[in-house]
Amino acid sequence: GMEKLTEVLKDLQLLLQSLTLEKLYAFATAPLRNIINTEETLDYVERETGWRIPVLSGEEEARCGYYGLMCEKKTDGGIVADIGGGSTELVFFADGDIRSAVSMPVGSMITRNRFVKGIVPTEKELKNIRDFTRKRLKKIETPADVPEKLICCEGGSARAAGRLIAMKYDNVDVSEGYDAALLDKFVHHYLTHQKDTVDMILKTCPERIHTIMPGITILRCLVKHFGSRTVVTVENGVREGYLWKRLNGES
């Protein structure tokens, strides 16, 4: 794993030689944060590439997701949810200020690896992912003054889910928000017309054939837990938020 990581980074370094950059910001999130040999990996990467990569905490990652949202659209209050492969970050905000930011170790890749045996999950496997996610959500405290009806979703799983919803339901404008009930309809269609749904996934986001249904299941749990009625898909995310944070002088 460390060798593969440094191989990718060295390829990027070759690419960067052809560009003129004032600064370069590299950072890591859950894939390095959640392993047992983080420091060993960071030391190895530094020896091989010269880069000492900072690892964001779960709260820092969540806050960067919020900054990414604010770079794209101004929203007074709600919940930012970033469903990644190894974790899900949640930011609760009201009146333009963060009330709390948390990270839970529930992601599309982690749940897929833990609960799914085949390429796509069965109904029972989706239920196991749902139960697993619900248990983690019960541990999260929601600030009282946050309007929970709006959930802004970032990350590859959420964007892929948005594309599937738009394709299935008459080109819904997911950037402006779609009815959260469409997630239930989509999962029902998957369970009753799996081949048709898998074909749709392969046409829309083939690289996520293994993880999109776990990701949608996590999103569906978030919506139900917080009572959200509207889902807004956000194109920006942690990367844009991290850049905004650094360019504005925050460490």
Coordinates of C-alpha atoms in Angstrom, one line a residue:
G1 CA 0.0 0.0 0.0
M2 CA 2.8 2.4 0.9
E3 CA 4.6 1.6 -2.4
K4 CA 1.4 2.2 -4.4
L5 CA 0.8 5.5 -2.7
T6 CA 4.3 6.8 -3.4
E7 CA 4.1 5.5 -7.0
V8 CA 1.0 7.7 -7.5
L9 CA 2.6 10.7 -5.8
K10 CA 5.8 10.4 -7.9
D11 CA 3.6 10.4 -11.1
L12 CA 2.0 13.6 -9.8
Q13 CA 5.4 15.1 -9.2
L14 CA 6.4 14.5 -12.8
L15 CA 3.2 16.1 -14.0
L16 CA 3.8 19.1 -11.7
Q17 CA 7.2 19.8 -13.2
S18 CA 5.4 21.0 -16.3
L19 CA 3.3 23.5 -14.3
T20 CA 4.2 26.8 -12.7
L21 CA 2.8 26.8 -9.2
E22 CA 3.4 29.2 -6.3
K23 CA 2.3 26.7 -3.7
L24 CA 1.2 23.1 -3.5
Y25 CA -1.0 21.7 -0.8
A26 CA -1.2 18.0 -0.2
F27 CA -3.2 16.4 2.6
A28 CA -4.8 13.1 3.6
T29 CA -8.1 12.1 5.1
A30 CA -9.7 8.9 6.3
P31 CA -7.6 6.4 4.2
L32 CA -4.5 7.4 6.2
R33 CA -6.2 8.6 9.3
N34 CA -7.9 5.2 10.0
I35 CA -5.0 2.9 9.5
I36 CA -2.9 1.6 12.4
N37 CA 0.5 2.6 10.9
T38 CA -0.2 6.2 9.9
E39 CA 3.1 7.6 11.1
E40 CA 5.1 4.8 9.5
T41 CA 3.3 5.5 6.2
L42 CA 3.9 9.3 6.4
D43 CA 7.6 8.7 7.1
Y44 CA 7.9 6.3 4.2
V45 CA 6.2 8.8 1.8
E46 CA 8.4 11.6 3.0
R47 CA 11.6 9.6 2.4
E48 CA 10.4 8.6 -1.1
T49 CA 8.9 11.8 -2.3
G50 CA 10.1 14.6 0.0
W51 CA 6.5 15.5 0.9
R52 CA 5.4 15.5 4.5
I53 CA 1.6 15.1 4.2
P54 CA -0.6 16.4 7.0
V55 CA -3.5 14.2 7.9
L56 CA -6.7 16.0 8.7
S57 CA -8.7 15.0 11.8
G58 CA -12.3 14.1 11.3
E59 CA -13.4 17.5 12.6
E60 CA -11.0 19.3 10.3
E61 CA -12.2 17.3 7.3
A62 CA -15.8 18.1 8.2
R63 CA -15.0 21.9 8.5
C64 CA -13.3 21.9 5.1
G65 CA -16.4 20.3 3.6
Y66 CA -18.4 23.2 5.1
Y67 CA -16.0 25.8 3.6
G68 CA -16.3 24.0 0.2
L69 CA -20.1 24.4 0.4
M70 CA -19.8 28.1 1.2
C71 CA -17.5 28.6 -1.8
E72 CA -20.3 27.2 -4.0
K73 CA -23.5 28.5 -2.5
K74 CA -24.5 30.5 0.5
T75 CA -26.9 28.7 2.8
D76 CA -28.1 30.0 6.2
G77 CA -28.5 26.7 7.9
G78 CA -28.7 23.0 7.6
I79 CA -26.4 20.0 7.5
V80 CA -23.4 19.3 5.3
A81 CA -22.8 15.5 4.8
D82 CA -19.7 14.3 3.0
I83 CA -19.9 10.5 2.4
G84 CA -16.5 9.2 1.6
G85 CA -15.1 5.7 1.2
G86 CA -13.7 5.5 4.8
S87 CA -15.8 8.0 6.8
T88 CA -18.7 10.4 6.7
E89 CA -18.3 13.9 7.9
L90 CA -21.2 16.0 9.2
V91 CA -21.3 19.7 9.8
F92 CA -24.3 21.3 11.5
F93 CA -24.6 25.1 10.8
A94 CA -27.0 27.9 11.4
D95 CA -27.0 31.6 10.7
G96 CA -23.9 31.1 8.6
D97 CA -21.8 29.7 11.5
I98 CA -20.7 26.1 12.3
R99 CA -22.4 24.8 15.4
S100 CA -20.6 21.4 15.5
A101 CA -18.5 19.2 13.2
V102 CA -18.2 15.5 13.6
S103 CA -16.8 12.5 11.7
M104 CA -18.1 8.9 12.0
P105 CA -16.2 5.8 10.7
V106 CA -18.9 4.9 8.2
G107 CA -18.2 5.1 4.5
S108 CA -19.2 3.5 1.2
M109 CA -16.0 1.4 0.8
I110 CA -15.8 0.4 4.5
T111 CA -19.4 -0.9 4.6
R112 CA -19.0 -2.5 1.2
N113 CA -15.9 -4.4 2.3
R114 CA -17.5 -5.4 5.6
F115 CA -21.0 -6.5 4.6
V116 CA -21.1 -7.2 0.8
K117 CA -19.8 -10.5 -0.6
G118 CA -20.6 -10.0 -4.3
I119 CA -20.3 -7.1 -6.7
V120 CA -23.5 -5.4 -5.7
P121 CA -25.3 -5.9 -2.3
T122 CA -28.4 -8.0 -1.6
E123 CA -31.4 -6.8 0.3
K124 CA -30.1 -8.4 3.5
E125 CA -26.6 -6.8 3.0
L126 CA -28.2 -3.4 2.5
K127 CA -30.1 -3.9 5.7
N128 CA -26.9 -4.7 7.5
I129 CA -25.3 -1.5 6.2
R130 CA -28.4 0.4 7.3
D131 CA -28.4 -1.0 10.8
F132 CA -24.6 -0.4 11.1
T133 CA -25.1 3.3 10.1
R134 CA -28.1 3.9 12.3
K135 CA -26.1 2.7 15.4
R136 CA -23.4 5.3 14.7
L137 CA -25.9 8.1 14.0
K138 CA -27.5 7.5 17.5
K139 CA -24.2 8.6 19.1
I140 CA -24.2 12.0 17.4
E141 CA -25.8 15.0 19.1
T142 CA -27.6 17.5 16.9
P143 CA -27.4 21.2 17.9
A144 CA -30.9 22.5 18.8
D145 CA -30.9 25.5 16.5
V146 CA -29.9 23.8 13.3
P147 CA -32.6 23.5 10.6
E148 CA -32.5 19.8 9.8
K149 CA -34.8 19.8 6.8
L150 CA -32.0 20.7 4.4
I151 CA -29.1 18.4 3.9
C152 CA -26.2 19.4 1.5
C153 CA -24.3 16.4 0.2
E154 CA -20.7 16.3 -0.9
G155 CA -18.4 13.6 -2.1
G156 CA -18.3 11.1 -4.9
S157 CA -21.1 8.9 -3.6
A158 CA -23.5 11.8 -3.2
R159 CA -22.7 13.2 -6.6
A160 CA -23.1 9.8 -8.3
A161 CA -26.4 9.3 -6.4
G162 CA -27.5 12.7 -7.7
R163 CA -26.7 11.7 -11.3
L164 CA -28.6 8.5 -10.9
I165 CA -31.6 10.3 -9.4
A166 CA -31.5 12.9 -12.2
M167 CA -31.4 10.1 -14.9
K168 CA -34.2 8.0 -13.3
Y169 CA -36.6 10.8 -12.4
D170 CA -37.0 13.1 -15.4
N171 CA -33.7 15.1 -15.1
V172 CA -34.3 16.5 -11.6
D173 CA -32.0 19.4 -10.9
V174 CA -30.0 17.9 -8.0
S175 CA -27.9 21.1 -7.5
E176 CA -31.1 22.9 -6.6
G177 CA -32.4 20.1 -4.4
Y178 CA -34.5 17.0 -4.8
D179 CA -37.1 15.4 -2.7
A180 CA -35.5 13.0 -0.2
A181 CA -38.3 10.5 -0.9
L182 CA -36.7 9.8 -4.3
L183 CA -33.9 7.9 -2.5
D184 CA -36.5 5.5 -1.1
K185 CA -38.0 5.1 -4.6
F186 CA -34.6 4.5 -6.1
V187 CA -33.6 1.8 -3.6
H188 CA -37.0 0.1 -4.1
H189 CA -36.4 0.1 -7.8
Y190 CA -33.0 -1.4 -7.2
L191 CA -34.5 -4.2 -5.1
T192 CA -37.3 -5.0 -7.6
H193 CA -35.4 -4.4 -10.9
Q194 CA -31.8 -5.0 -10.0
K195 CA -30.5 -5.7 -13.5
D196 CA -32.1 -2.5 -14.9
T197 CA -30.6 -0.5 -12.0
V198 CA -27.2 -2.1 -12.4
D199 CA -27.2 -1.2 -16.1
M200 CA -28.0 2.4 -15.2
I201 CA -25.1 2.5 -12.7
L202 CA -22.7 1.1 -15.3
K203 CA -23.8 3.8 -17.8
T204 CA -23.6 6.6 -15.2
C205 CA -20.8 5.8 -12.7
P206 CA -19.2 2.5 -13.6
E207 CA -16.3 3.1 -11.3
R208 CA -18.7 3.0 -8.4
I209 CA -20.5 -0.2 -9.2
H210 CA -19.2 -1.7 -5.9
T211 CA -19.8 1.2 -3.6
I212 CA -22.7 3.3 -4.9
M213 CA -25.5 1.3 -3.3
P214 CA -23.8 1.3 0.1
G215 CA -23.2 5.1 -0.3
I216 CA -26.9 5.7 -1.2
T217 CA -27.9 3.6 1.8
I218 CA -25.8 5.7 4.1
L219 CA -27.3 8.9 2.6
R220 CA -30.7 7.5 3.0
C221 CA -30.0 6.8 6.7
L222 CA -28.8 10.4 7.2
V223 CA -32.0 11.8 5.6
K224 CA -34.2 9.7 7.8
H225 CA -32.3 10.2 11.0
F226 CA -32.3 14.0 10.7
G227 CA -35.8 14.3 9.1
S228 CA -34.4 16.0 6.0
R229 CA -36.9 16.7 3.3
T230 CA -34.6 18.1 0.7
V231 CA -31.2 16.9 -0.6
V232 CA -28.9 19.3 -2.4
T233 CA -25.9 17.9 -4.3
V234 CA -22.8 20.1 -3.9
E235 CA -20.0 19.9 -6.5
N236 CA -17.4 21.4 -4.2
G237 CA -16.0 19.5 -1.2
V238 CA -13.1 19.0 1.1
R239 CA -10.4 19.9 -1.5
E240 CA -12.0 23.2 -2.4
G241 CA -12.6 23.9 1.3
Y242 CA -9.0 23.1 2.3
L243 CA -7.7 25.4 -0.5
W244 CA -10.1 28.2 0.7
K245 CA -8.9 27.7 4.3
R246 CA -5.2 27.9 3.3
L247 CA -5.6 30.8 1.0
N248 CA -7.4 32.7 3.8
G249 CA -4.5 32.2 6.2
E250 CA -5.9 29.5 8.4
S251 CA -3.5 26.7 9.4

